XYZ file of C-alpha atoms in Angstrom:
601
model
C 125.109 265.353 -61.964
C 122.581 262.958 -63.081
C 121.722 261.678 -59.705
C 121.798 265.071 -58.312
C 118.760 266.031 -60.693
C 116.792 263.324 -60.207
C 117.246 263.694 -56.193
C 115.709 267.382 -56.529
C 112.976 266.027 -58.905
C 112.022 263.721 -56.022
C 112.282 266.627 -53.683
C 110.463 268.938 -55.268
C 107.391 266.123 -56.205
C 107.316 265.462 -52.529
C 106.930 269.358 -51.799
C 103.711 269.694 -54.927
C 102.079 266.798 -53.014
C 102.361 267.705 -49.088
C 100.896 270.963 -50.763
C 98.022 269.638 -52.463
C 97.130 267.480 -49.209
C 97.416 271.000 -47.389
C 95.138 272.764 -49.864
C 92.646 269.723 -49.830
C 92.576 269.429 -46.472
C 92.077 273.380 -46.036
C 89.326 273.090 -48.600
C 87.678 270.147 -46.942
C 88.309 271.553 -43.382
C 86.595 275.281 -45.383
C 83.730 272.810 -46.555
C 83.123 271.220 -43.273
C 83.048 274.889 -41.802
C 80.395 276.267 -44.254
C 78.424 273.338 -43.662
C 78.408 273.680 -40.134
C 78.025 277.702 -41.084
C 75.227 276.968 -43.049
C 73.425 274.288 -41.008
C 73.348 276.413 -37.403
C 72.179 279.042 -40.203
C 69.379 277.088 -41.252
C 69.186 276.103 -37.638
C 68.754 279.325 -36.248
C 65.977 280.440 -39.146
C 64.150 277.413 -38.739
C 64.087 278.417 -34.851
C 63.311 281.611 -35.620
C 60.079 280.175 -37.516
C 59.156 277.882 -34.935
C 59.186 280.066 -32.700
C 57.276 282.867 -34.863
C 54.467 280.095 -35.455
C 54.815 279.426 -31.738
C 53.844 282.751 -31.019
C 50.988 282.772 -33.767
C 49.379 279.699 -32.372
C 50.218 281.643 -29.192
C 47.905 284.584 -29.948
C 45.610 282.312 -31.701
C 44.894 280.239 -28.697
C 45.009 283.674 -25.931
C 42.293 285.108 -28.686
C 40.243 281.946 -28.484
C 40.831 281.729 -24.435
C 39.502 285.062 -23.996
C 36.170 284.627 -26.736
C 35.517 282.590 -24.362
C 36.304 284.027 -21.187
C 33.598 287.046 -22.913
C 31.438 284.559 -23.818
C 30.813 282.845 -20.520
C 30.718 286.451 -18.493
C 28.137 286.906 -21.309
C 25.973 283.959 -19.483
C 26.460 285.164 -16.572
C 22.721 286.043 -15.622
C 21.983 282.176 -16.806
C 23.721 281.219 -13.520
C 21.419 283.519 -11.596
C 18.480 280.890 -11.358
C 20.774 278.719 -9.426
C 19.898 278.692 -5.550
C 20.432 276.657 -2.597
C 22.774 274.301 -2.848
C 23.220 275.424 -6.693
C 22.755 271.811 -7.458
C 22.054 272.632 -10.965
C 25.497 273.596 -11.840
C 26.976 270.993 -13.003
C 24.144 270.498 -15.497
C 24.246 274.156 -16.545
C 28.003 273.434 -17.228
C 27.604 270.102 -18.987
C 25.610 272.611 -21.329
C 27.445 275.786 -21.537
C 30.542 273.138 -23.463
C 28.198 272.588 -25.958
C 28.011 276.254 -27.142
C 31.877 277.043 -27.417
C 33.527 277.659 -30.454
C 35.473 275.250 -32.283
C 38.681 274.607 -30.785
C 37.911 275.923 -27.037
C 37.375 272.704 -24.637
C 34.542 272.596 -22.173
C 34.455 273.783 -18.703
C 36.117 271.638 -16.151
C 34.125 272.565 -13.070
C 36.358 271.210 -9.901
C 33.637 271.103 -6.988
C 31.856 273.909 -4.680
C 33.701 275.410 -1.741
C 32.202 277.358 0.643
C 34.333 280.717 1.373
C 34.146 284.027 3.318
C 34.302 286.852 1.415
C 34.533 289.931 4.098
C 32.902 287.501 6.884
C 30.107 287.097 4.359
C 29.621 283.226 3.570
C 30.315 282.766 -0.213
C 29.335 280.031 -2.694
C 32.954 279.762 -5.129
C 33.449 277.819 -8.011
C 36.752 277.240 -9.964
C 36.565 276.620 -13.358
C 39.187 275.991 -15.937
C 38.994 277.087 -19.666
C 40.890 275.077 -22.220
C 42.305 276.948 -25.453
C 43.989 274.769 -28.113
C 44.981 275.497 -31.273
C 46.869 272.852 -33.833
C 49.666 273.285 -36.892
C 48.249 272.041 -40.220
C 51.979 271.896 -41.096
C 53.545 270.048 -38.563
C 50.481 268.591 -36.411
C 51.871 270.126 -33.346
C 49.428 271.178 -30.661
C 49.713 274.393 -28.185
C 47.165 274.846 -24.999
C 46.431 277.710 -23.362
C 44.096 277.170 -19.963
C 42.719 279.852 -17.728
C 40.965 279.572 -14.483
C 37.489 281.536 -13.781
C 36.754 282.199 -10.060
C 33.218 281.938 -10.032
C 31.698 283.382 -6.593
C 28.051 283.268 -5.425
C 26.920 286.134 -2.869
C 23.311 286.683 -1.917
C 21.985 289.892 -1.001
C 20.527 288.312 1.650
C 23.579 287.411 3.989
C 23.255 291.361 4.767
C 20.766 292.562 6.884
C 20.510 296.013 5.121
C 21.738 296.101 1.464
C 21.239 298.955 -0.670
C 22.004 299.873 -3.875
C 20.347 303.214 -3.292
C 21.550 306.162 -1.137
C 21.258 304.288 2.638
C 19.928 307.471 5.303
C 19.339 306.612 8.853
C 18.066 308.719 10.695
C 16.293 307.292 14.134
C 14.343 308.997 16.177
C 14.577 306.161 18.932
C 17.526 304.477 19.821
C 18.314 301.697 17.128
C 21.367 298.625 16.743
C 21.703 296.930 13.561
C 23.084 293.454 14.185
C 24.179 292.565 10.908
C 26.042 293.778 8.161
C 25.346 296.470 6.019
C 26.563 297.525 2.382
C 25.252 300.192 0.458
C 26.964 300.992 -3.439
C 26.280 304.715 -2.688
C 26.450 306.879 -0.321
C 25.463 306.341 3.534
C 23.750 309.746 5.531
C 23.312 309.173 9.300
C 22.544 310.995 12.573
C 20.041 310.148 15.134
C 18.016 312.347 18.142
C 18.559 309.262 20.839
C 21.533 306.406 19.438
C 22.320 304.348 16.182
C 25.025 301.269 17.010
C 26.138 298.926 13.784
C 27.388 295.879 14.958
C 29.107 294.435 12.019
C 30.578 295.487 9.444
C 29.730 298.080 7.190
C 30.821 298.336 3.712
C 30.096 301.488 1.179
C 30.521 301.986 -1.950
C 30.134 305.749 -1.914
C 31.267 308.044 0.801
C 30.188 308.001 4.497
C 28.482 311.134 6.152
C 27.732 312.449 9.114
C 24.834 314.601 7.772
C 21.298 314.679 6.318
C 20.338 314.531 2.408
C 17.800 316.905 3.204
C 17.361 320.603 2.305
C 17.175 323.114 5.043
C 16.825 320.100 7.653
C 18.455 320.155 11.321
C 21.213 317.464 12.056
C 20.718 315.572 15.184
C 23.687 315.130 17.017
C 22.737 311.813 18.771
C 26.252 309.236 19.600
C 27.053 306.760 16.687
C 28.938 303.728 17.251
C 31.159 301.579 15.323
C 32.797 297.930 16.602
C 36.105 297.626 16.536
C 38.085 294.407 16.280
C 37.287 293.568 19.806
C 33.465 293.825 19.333
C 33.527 297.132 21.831
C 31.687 300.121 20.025
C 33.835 303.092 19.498
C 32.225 306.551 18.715
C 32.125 308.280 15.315
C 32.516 311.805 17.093
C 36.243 311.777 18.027
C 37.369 314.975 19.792
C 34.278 316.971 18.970
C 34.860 316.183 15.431
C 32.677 313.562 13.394
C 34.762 310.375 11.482
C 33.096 310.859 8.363
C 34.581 311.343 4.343
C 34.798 315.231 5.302
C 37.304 314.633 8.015
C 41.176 314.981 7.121
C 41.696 311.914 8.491
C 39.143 309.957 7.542
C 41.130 307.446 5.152
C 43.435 306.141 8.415
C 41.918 307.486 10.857
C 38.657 305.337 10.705
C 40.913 301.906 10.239
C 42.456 302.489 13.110
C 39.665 303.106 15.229
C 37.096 300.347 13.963
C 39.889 297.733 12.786
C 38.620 297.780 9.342
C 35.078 297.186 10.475
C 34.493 300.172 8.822
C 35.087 301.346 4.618
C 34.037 303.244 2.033
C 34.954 303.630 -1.389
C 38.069 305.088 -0.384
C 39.380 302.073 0.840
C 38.766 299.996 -1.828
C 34.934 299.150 -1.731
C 33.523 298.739 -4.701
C 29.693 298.431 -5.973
C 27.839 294.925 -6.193
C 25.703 295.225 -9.426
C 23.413 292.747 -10.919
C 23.492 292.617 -14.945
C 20.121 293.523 -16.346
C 19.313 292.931 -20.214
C 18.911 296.088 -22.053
C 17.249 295.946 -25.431
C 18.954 298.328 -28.014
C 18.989 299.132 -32.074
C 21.853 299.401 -33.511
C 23.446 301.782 -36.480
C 22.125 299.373 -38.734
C 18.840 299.179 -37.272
C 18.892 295.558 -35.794
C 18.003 295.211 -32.367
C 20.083 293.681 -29.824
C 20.309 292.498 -26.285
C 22.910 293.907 -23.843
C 23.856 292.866 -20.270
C 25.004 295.934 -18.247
C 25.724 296.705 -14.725
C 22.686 298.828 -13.536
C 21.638 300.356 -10.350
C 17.861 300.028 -10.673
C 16.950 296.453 -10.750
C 13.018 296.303 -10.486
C 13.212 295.003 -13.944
C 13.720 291.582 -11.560
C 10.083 291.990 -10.680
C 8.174 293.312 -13.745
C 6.482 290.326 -16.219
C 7.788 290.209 -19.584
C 8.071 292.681 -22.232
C 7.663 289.982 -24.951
C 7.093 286.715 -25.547
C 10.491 285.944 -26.130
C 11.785 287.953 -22.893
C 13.025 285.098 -21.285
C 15.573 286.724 -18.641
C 16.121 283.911 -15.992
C 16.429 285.817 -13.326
C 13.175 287.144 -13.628
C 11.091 286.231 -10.898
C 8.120 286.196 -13.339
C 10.328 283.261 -15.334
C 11.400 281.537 -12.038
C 7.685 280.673 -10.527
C 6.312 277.598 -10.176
C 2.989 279.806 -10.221
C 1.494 282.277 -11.056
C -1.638 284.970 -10.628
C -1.735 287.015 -14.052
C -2.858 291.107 -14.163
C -6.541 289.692 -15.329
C -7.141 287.421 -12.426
C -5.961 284.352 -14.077
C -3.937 281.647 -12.030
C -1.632 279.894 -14.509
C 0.445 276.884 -12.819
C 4.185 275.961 -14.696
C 4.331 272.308 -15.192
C 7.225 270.017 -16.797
C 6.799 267.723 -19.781
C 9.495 265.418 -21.396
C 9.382 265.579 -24.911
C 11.170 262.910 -27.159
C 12.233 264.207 -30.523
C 14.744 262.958 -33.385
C 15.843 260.877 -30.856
C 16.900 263.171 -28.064
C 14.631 263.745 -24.690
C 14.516 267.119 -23.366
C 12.862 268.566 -20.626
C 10.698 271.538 -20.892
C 8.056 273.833 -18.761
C 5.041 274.843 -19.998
C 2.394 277.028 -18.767
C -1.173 276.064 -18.536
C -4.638 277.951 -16.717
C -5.973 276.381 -13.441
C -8.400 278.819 -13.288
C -9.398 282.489 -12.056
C -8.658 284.316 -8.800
C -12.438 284.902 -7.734
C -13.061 281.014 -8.210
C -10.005 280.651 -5.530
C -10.694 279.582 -1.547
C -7.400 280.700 -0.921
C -7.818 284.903 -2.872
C -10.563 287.404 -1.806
C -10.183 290.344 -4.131
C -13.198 292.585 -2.923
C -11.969 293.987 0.491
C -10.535 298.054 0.632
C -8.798 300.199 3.198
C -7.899 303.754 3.061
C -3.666 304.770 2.949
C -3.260 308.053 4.295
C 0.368 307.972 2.992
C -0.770 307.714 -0.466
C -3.721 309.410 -0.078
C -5.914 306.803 -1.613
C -7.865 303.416 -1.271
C -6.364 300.171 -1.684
C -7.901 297.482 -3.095
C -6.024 294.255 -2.512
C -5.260 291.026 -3.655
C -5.682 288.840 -0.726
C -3.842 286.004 -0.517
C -4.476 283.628 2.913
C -1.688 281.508 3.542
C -3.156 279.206 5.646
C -5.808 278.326 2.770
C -3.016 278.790 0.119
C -1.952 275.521 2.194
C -4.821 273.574 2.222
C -5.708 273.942 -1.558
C -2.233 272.752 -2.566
C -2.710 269.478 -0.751
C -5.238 268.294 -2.412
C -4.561 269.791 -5.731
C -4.055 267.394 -8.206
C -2.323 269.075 -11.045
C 1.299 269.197 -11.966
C 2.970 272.243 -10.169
C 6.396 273.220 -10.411
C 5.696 275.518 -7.391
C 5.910 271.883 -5.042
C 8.048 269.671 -7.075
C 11.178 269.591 -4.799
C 13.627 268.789 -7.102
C 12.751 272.122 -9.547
C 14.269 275.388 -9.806
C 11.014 277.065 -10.039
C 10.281 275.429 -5.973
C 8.302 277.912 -3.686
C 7.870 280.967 -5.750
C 4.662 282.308 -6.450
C 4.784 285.299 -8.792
C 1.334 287.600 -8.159
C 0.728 290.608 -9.950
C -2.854 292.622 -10.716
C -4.095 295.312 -12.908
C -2.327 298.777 -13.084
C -5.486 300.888 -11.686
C -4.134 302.962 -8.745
C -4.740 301.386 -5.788
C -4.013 297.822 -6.887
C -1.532 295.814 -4.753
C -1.274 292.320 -3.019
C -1.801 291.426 0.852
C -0.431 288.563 2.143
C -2.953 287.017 5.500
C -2.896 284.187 8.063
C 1.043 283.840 7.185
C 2.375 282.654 10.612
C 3.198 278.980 9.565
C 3.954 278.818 5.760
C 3.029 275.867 3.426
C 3.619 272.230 4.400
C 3.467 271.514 0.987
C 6.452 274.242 0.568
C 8.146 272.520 3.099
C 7.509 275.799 5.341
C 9.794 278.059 2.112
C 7.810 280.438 0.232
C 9.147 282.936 -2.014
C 6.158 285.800 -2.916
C 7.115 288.394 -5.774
C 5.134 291.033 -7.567
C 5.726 294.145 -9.359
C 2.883 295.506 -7.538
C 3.327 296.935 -3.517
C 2.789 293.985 -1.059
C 1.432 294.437 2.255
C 1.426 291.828 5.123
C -1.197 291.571 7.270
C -0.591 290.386 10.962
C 2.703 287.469 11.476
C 4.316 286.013 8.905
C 6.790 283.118 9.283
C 6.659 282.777 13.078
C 6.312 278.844 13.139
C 7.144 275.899 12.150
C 6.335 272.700 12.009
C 8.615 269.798 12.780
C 7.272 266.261 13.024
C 3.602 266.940 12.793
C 4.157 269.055 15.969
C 4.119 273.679 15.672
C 6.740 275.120 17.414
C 6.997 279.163 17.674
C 9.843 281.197 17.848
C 11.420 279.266 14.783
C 11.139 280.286 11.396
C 12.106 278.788 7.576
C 13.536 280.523 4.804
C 11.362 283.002 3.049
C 11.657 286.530 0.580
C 8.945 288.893 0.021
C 9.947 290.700 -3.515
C 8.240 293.558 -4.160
C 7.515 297.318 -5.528
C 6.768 298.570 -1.964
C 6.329 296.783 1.746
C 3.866 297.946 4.107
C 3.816 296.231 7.929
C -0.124 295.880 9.189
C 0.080 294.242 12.995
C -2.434 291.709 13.997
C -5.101 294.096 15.332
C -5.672 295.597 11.648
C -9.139 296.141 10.561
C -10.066 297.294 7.209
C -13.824 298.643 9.197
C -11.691 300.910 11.037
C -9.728 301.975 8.475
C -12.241 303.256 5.715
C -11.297 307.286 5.914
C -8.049 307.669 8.363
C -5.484 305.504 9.879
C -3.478 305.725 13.449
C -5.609 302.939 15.151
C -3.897 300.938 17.681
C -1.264 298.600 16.306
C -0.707 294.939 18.605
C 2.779 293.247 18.626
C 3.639 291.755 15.443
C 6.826 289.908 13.951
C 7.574 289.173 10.619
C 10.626 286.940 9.695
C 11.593 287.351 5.796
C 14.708 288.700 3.663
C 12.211 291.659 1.958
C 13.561 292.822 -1.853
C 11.711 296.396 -2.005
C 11.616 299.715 -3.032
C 11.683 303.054 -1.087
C 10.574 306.978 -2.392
C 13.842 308.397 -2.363
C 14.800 311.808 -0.351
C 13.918 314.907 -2.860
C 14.873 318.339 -1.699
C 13.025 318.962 1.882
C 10.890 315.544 1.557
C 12.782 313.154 3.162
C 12.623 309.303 2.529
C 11.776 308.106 5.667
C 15.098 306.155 6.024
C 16.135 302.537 7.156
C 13.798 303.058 10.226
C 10.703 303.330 7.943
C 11.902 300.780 4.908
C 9.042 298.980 6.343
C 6.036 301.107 5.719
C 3.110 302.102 8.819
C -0.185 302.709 9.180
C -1.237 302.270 12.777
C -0.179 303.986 16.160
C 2.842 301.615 16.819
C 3.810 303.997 20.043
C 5.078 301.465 22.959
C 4.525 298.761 20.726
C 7.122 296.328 19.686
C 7.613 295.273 15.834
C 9.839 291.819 15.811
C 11.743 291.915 12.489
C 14.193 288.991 11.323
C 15.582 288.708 7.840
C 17.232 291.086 5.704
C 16.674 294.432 3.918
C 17.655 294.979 0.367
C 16.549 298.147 -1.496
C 17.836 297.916 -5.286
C 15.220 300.380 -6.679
C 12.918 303.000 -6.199
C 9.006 302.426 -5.582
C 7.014 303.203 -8.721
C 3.341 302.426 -7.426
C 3.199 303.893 -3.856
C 5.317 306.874 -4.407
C 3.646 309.205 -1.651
C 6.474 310.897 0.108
C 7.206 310.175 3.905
C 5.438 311.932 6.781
C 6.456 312.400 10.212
C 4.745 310.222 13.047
C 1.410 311.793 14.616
C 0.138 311.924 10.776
C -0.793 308.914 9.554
C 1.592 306.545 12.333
C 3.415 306.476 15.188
C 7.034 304.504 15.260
C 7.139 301.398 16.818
C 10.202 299.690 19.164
C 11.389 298.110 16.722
C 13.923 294.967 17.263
C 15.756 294.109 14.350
C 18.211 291.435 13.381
C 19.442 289.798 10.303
C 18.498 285.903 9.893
C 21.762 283.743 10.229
C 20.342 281.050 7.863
C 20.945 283.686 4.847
C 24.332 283.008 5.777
C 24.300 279.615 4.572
C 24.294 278.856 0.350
C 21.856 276.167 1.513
C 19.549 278.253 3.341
C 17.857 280.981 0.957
C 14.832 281.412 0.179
C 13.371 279.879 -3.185
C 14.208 281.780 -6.229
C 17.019 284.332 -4.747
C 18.949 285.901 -7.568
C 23.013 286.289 -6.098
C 25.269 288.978 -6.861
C 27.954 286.784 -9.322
C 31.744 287.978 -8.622
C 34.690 286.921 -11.224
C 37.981 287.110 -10.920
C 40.311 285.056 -14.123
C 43.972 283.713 -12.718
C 46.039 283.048 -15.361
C 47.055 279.725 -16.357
C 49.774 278.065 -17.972
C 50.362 277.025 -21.908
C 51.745 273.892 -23.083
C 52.438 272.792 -26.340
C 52.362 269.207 -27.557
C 52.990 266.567 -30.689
């Protein structure tokens, strides 16, 4: 009995303590679990933060990336003083990083490539913008970068550009061999034939009609190239191609292989930004850059003192001929101060236009068109020359090297009449290395060739020409047989053959009602009985704004002119980044590609 107890003691001791393992290992194993629980708990909440703060510094950095993405399209018209070979880009960009906010990097900029941008030779710059933003808690780092496509087009690669209505309406048979682009909308029709052969880009519609009242259409053949260079007609089955046609939006694609578009195929405007001074709700004045249409604001002198708008031709000449006859030259001084050298231009007087070989400002001619006498500034370009080489002050105008190379800026007083006359222009300056750039907000007539030589080696040769611009309010053509004797009460005598090679930046008296413009065939202005005689014309025609000095409306030939043969062609040297004329403002496109973000410890 007594053994039999004890065995079942032992038994039931041995039972009690394979429990309690059991239980403590279940509560261990239970522990283990809710640690593990607890741990991928924490785990997951601490991810969940992380990747909330990611997010934050996320935002934070985008925000910061596109401040400054704003900020630099808010420069843009800084960039607009760079021409040529934009060789001041870099510099400008060393710069622009010092004026970014706090945490934004500088610009990276990663070398110029030339492009084509619809067969139009393009100037592109790739940029990359840096955004970082950094964790006070645990020192990590996140980067955001985006990349800026930064794209350089000059008017002047076109030989008509107009951001205007475009009407073309000649009465003689007419090819433009170039390419044309107009942010409105293009009229045409013709009495003999009109041929475009390039392309043709619109920003409006395109219309087989006239923009005048009341006014018969001329139902002369129009030709398009196609992608074969053969000209195909607009009038397809006694219909017209135009916007009005039903099929119109294929139609013309497949006929002129894309040669051929309007806004309905995707074109869109190519607008400058202009400064726009404003006062706000509190009363504080501010300046805006917006997109505008009218940009003779490029050729007016400044409001202020403190309207410095670079692209200004006004702020871009080396120098300049003032409304009271003063000639002012631009020179450049280095100035040390607190340590740091900077470069700056300051203006200074050389003296007065009447005290000038190279001005005559007492000669007058009668303009039938405008019904009044004009009383020029003459400027002789020959002379111009000559007084420059032996002038011994500091001019930007013929430092090589500056920005503010080859433009003279010329205006005069606002009594009617007043405009400036450019003479003896066949070669231009040595000194200029044969570029000239002439701008004034006042109409600018030339008198006889202009930019018909050159000289290479000490030796002339004709029939060769160097870059050049004539900016202006209004541009009037006089041939080399103008007198101002015989043109004292009428005009209509005899023109003689004349050719003038330029990009011209102008204005034109737009069509009102039943007065018509005069069109592309009379954006240079006449005088003279032209009939049988021809008028050489090389560059490129850009109309950005209407005439505000010689506004008198077009007349038909037999009035005050006759219409010369006119041969026309767009300089291929505007095609080139390296060959425009001094002081050319581009057209600036953007497009942003979105980078990639990185985050580092």
């Amino acid at each position: 009995m007594r053994g039999t107890a004890a065995g079942t003691w032992r038994h039931r001791a041995e039972r009690g303590t394979a429990l309690f393992a059991s239980v403590l290992v279940l509560a261990l194993t239970l522990s283990a679990g809710l640690a593990a629980l607890l741990k991928w708990s924490l785990g997951g909440y601490r991810a969940a933060i992380n990747r909330t703060e990611r997010n934050r510094m996320l935002y934070a950095a985008e925000a910061g990336l596109q401040f400054s993405v704003g900020y630099f399209r808010s420069l843009e018209t800084q960039l607009q003083t760079v021409h040529g070979s934009m060789g001041t880009w870099n510099s400008y960009c060393a710069d622009l990083s010092n004026t970014f906010v706090a945490g934004v990097a500088p610009l990276l900029p990663q070398g110029l490539v030339c492009v084509t941008y619809e067969a139009l030779a393009v100037s592109k710059r790739l940029i990359t913008v840096r955004s970082a933003v950094s964790n006070t808690h645990d020192g990590s780092v996140l980067e955001v970068r985006h990349s800026i496509t930064n794209s350089f087009i000059s008017p002047f690669e076109h030989l008509v550009f107009y951001g205007v209505d475009l009407e073309i309406h000649p009465g003689a048979h007419m090819t433009l061999c170039g390419p044309v682009r107009c942010n409105n909308a293009l009229y045409l029709g013709t009495c003999a034939s009109l041929k475009f052969k390039s392309l043709v880009r619109i920003g409006g519609e395109i219309w087989h009609r006239v923009k005048v009242k009341n006014k018969k259409l001329d139902a002369g053949p129009i030709y398009f190239t196609d992608a074969d260079g053969d000209y195909q007609p607009m009038a397809v089955l006694d219909d017209w191609l135009d916007n009005s046609h039903p099929h119109w939006l294929v139609g013309s694609q497949i006929l002129w292989s894309g040669n051929v578009k309007s806004k309905d195929h995707g074109v869109t405007p190519l607008l400058l930004s202009m400064p726009v001074t404003v006062t706000n709700h509190l009363g504080e004045v501010q300046r805006l850059l917006v997109a505008t249409t009218n940009a003779h604001i490029l050729i007016e002198p400044p409001a202020s003192s403190n309207d410095t708008y670079s692209a200004k031709y006004y702020n871009k000449a080396g120098m300049r001929i003032l409304e009271d006859g003063t000639v002012q030259g631009v020179s450049n001084a280095v100035i040390t101060a607190y340590g740091s050298t900077t470069n700056v231009d300051h203006d200074y007087v050389i003296g007065h236009a009447t005290n000038m070989s190279w001005i005559v400002t007492t000669n007058r001619f009668w303009n039938t068109r405008e019904q009044a006498y004009i009383r020029p500034l003459d400027i002789d370009i020959a002379k111009l020359d000559t007084w420059l080489a032996s002038c011994a002050l500091p001019l930007e105008l013929t430092r090589t090297n500056s920005a503010r190379f080859g433009v003279l800026y010329v205006t005069t007083t606002n009594a009617p009449g007043r405009a400036v006359r450019l003479a003896n222009g066949a070669r231009l300056p040595d000194t200029l290395r044969n570029r000239l750039t002439v701008a004034s907000p006042r109409p600018v007539y030339v008198l006889g060739n202009f930019n018909t030589e050159l000289k290479i080696n000490g030796k002339v040769t004709s029939g060769t020409n160097a870059p050049a611009s004539i900016v202006s309010d209004a541009f009037t053509v006089l041939s080399k047989n103008w007198r101002d004797k015989d043109n004292q009460f009428n005009n209509m005598e005899r023109a003689k053959q004349t050719e003038v090679n330029a990009a011209i930046m102008t204005g034109i008296v737009p069509t009102v009602d039943a007065l018509y413009s005069g069109g592309l065939e009379n954006y240079p202005r006449f005088l003279e009985d032209w009939k049988g005689v021809k008028f050489t014309f090389r560059g490129s025609m850009v109309c950005l704004w209407h005439s505000v000095y010689e506004t008198g409306s077009w007349q038909p030939t037999g009035i005050y002119y006759e219409a010369p043969n006119r041969e026309w062609e767009h300089e291929s040297q505007f095609n080139d980044p390296g060959g425009q004329p001094p002081g050319t403002v581009p057209y600036l496109r953007f497009s942003v590609v979105p980078g990639s973000w990185r985050r580092t410890r």
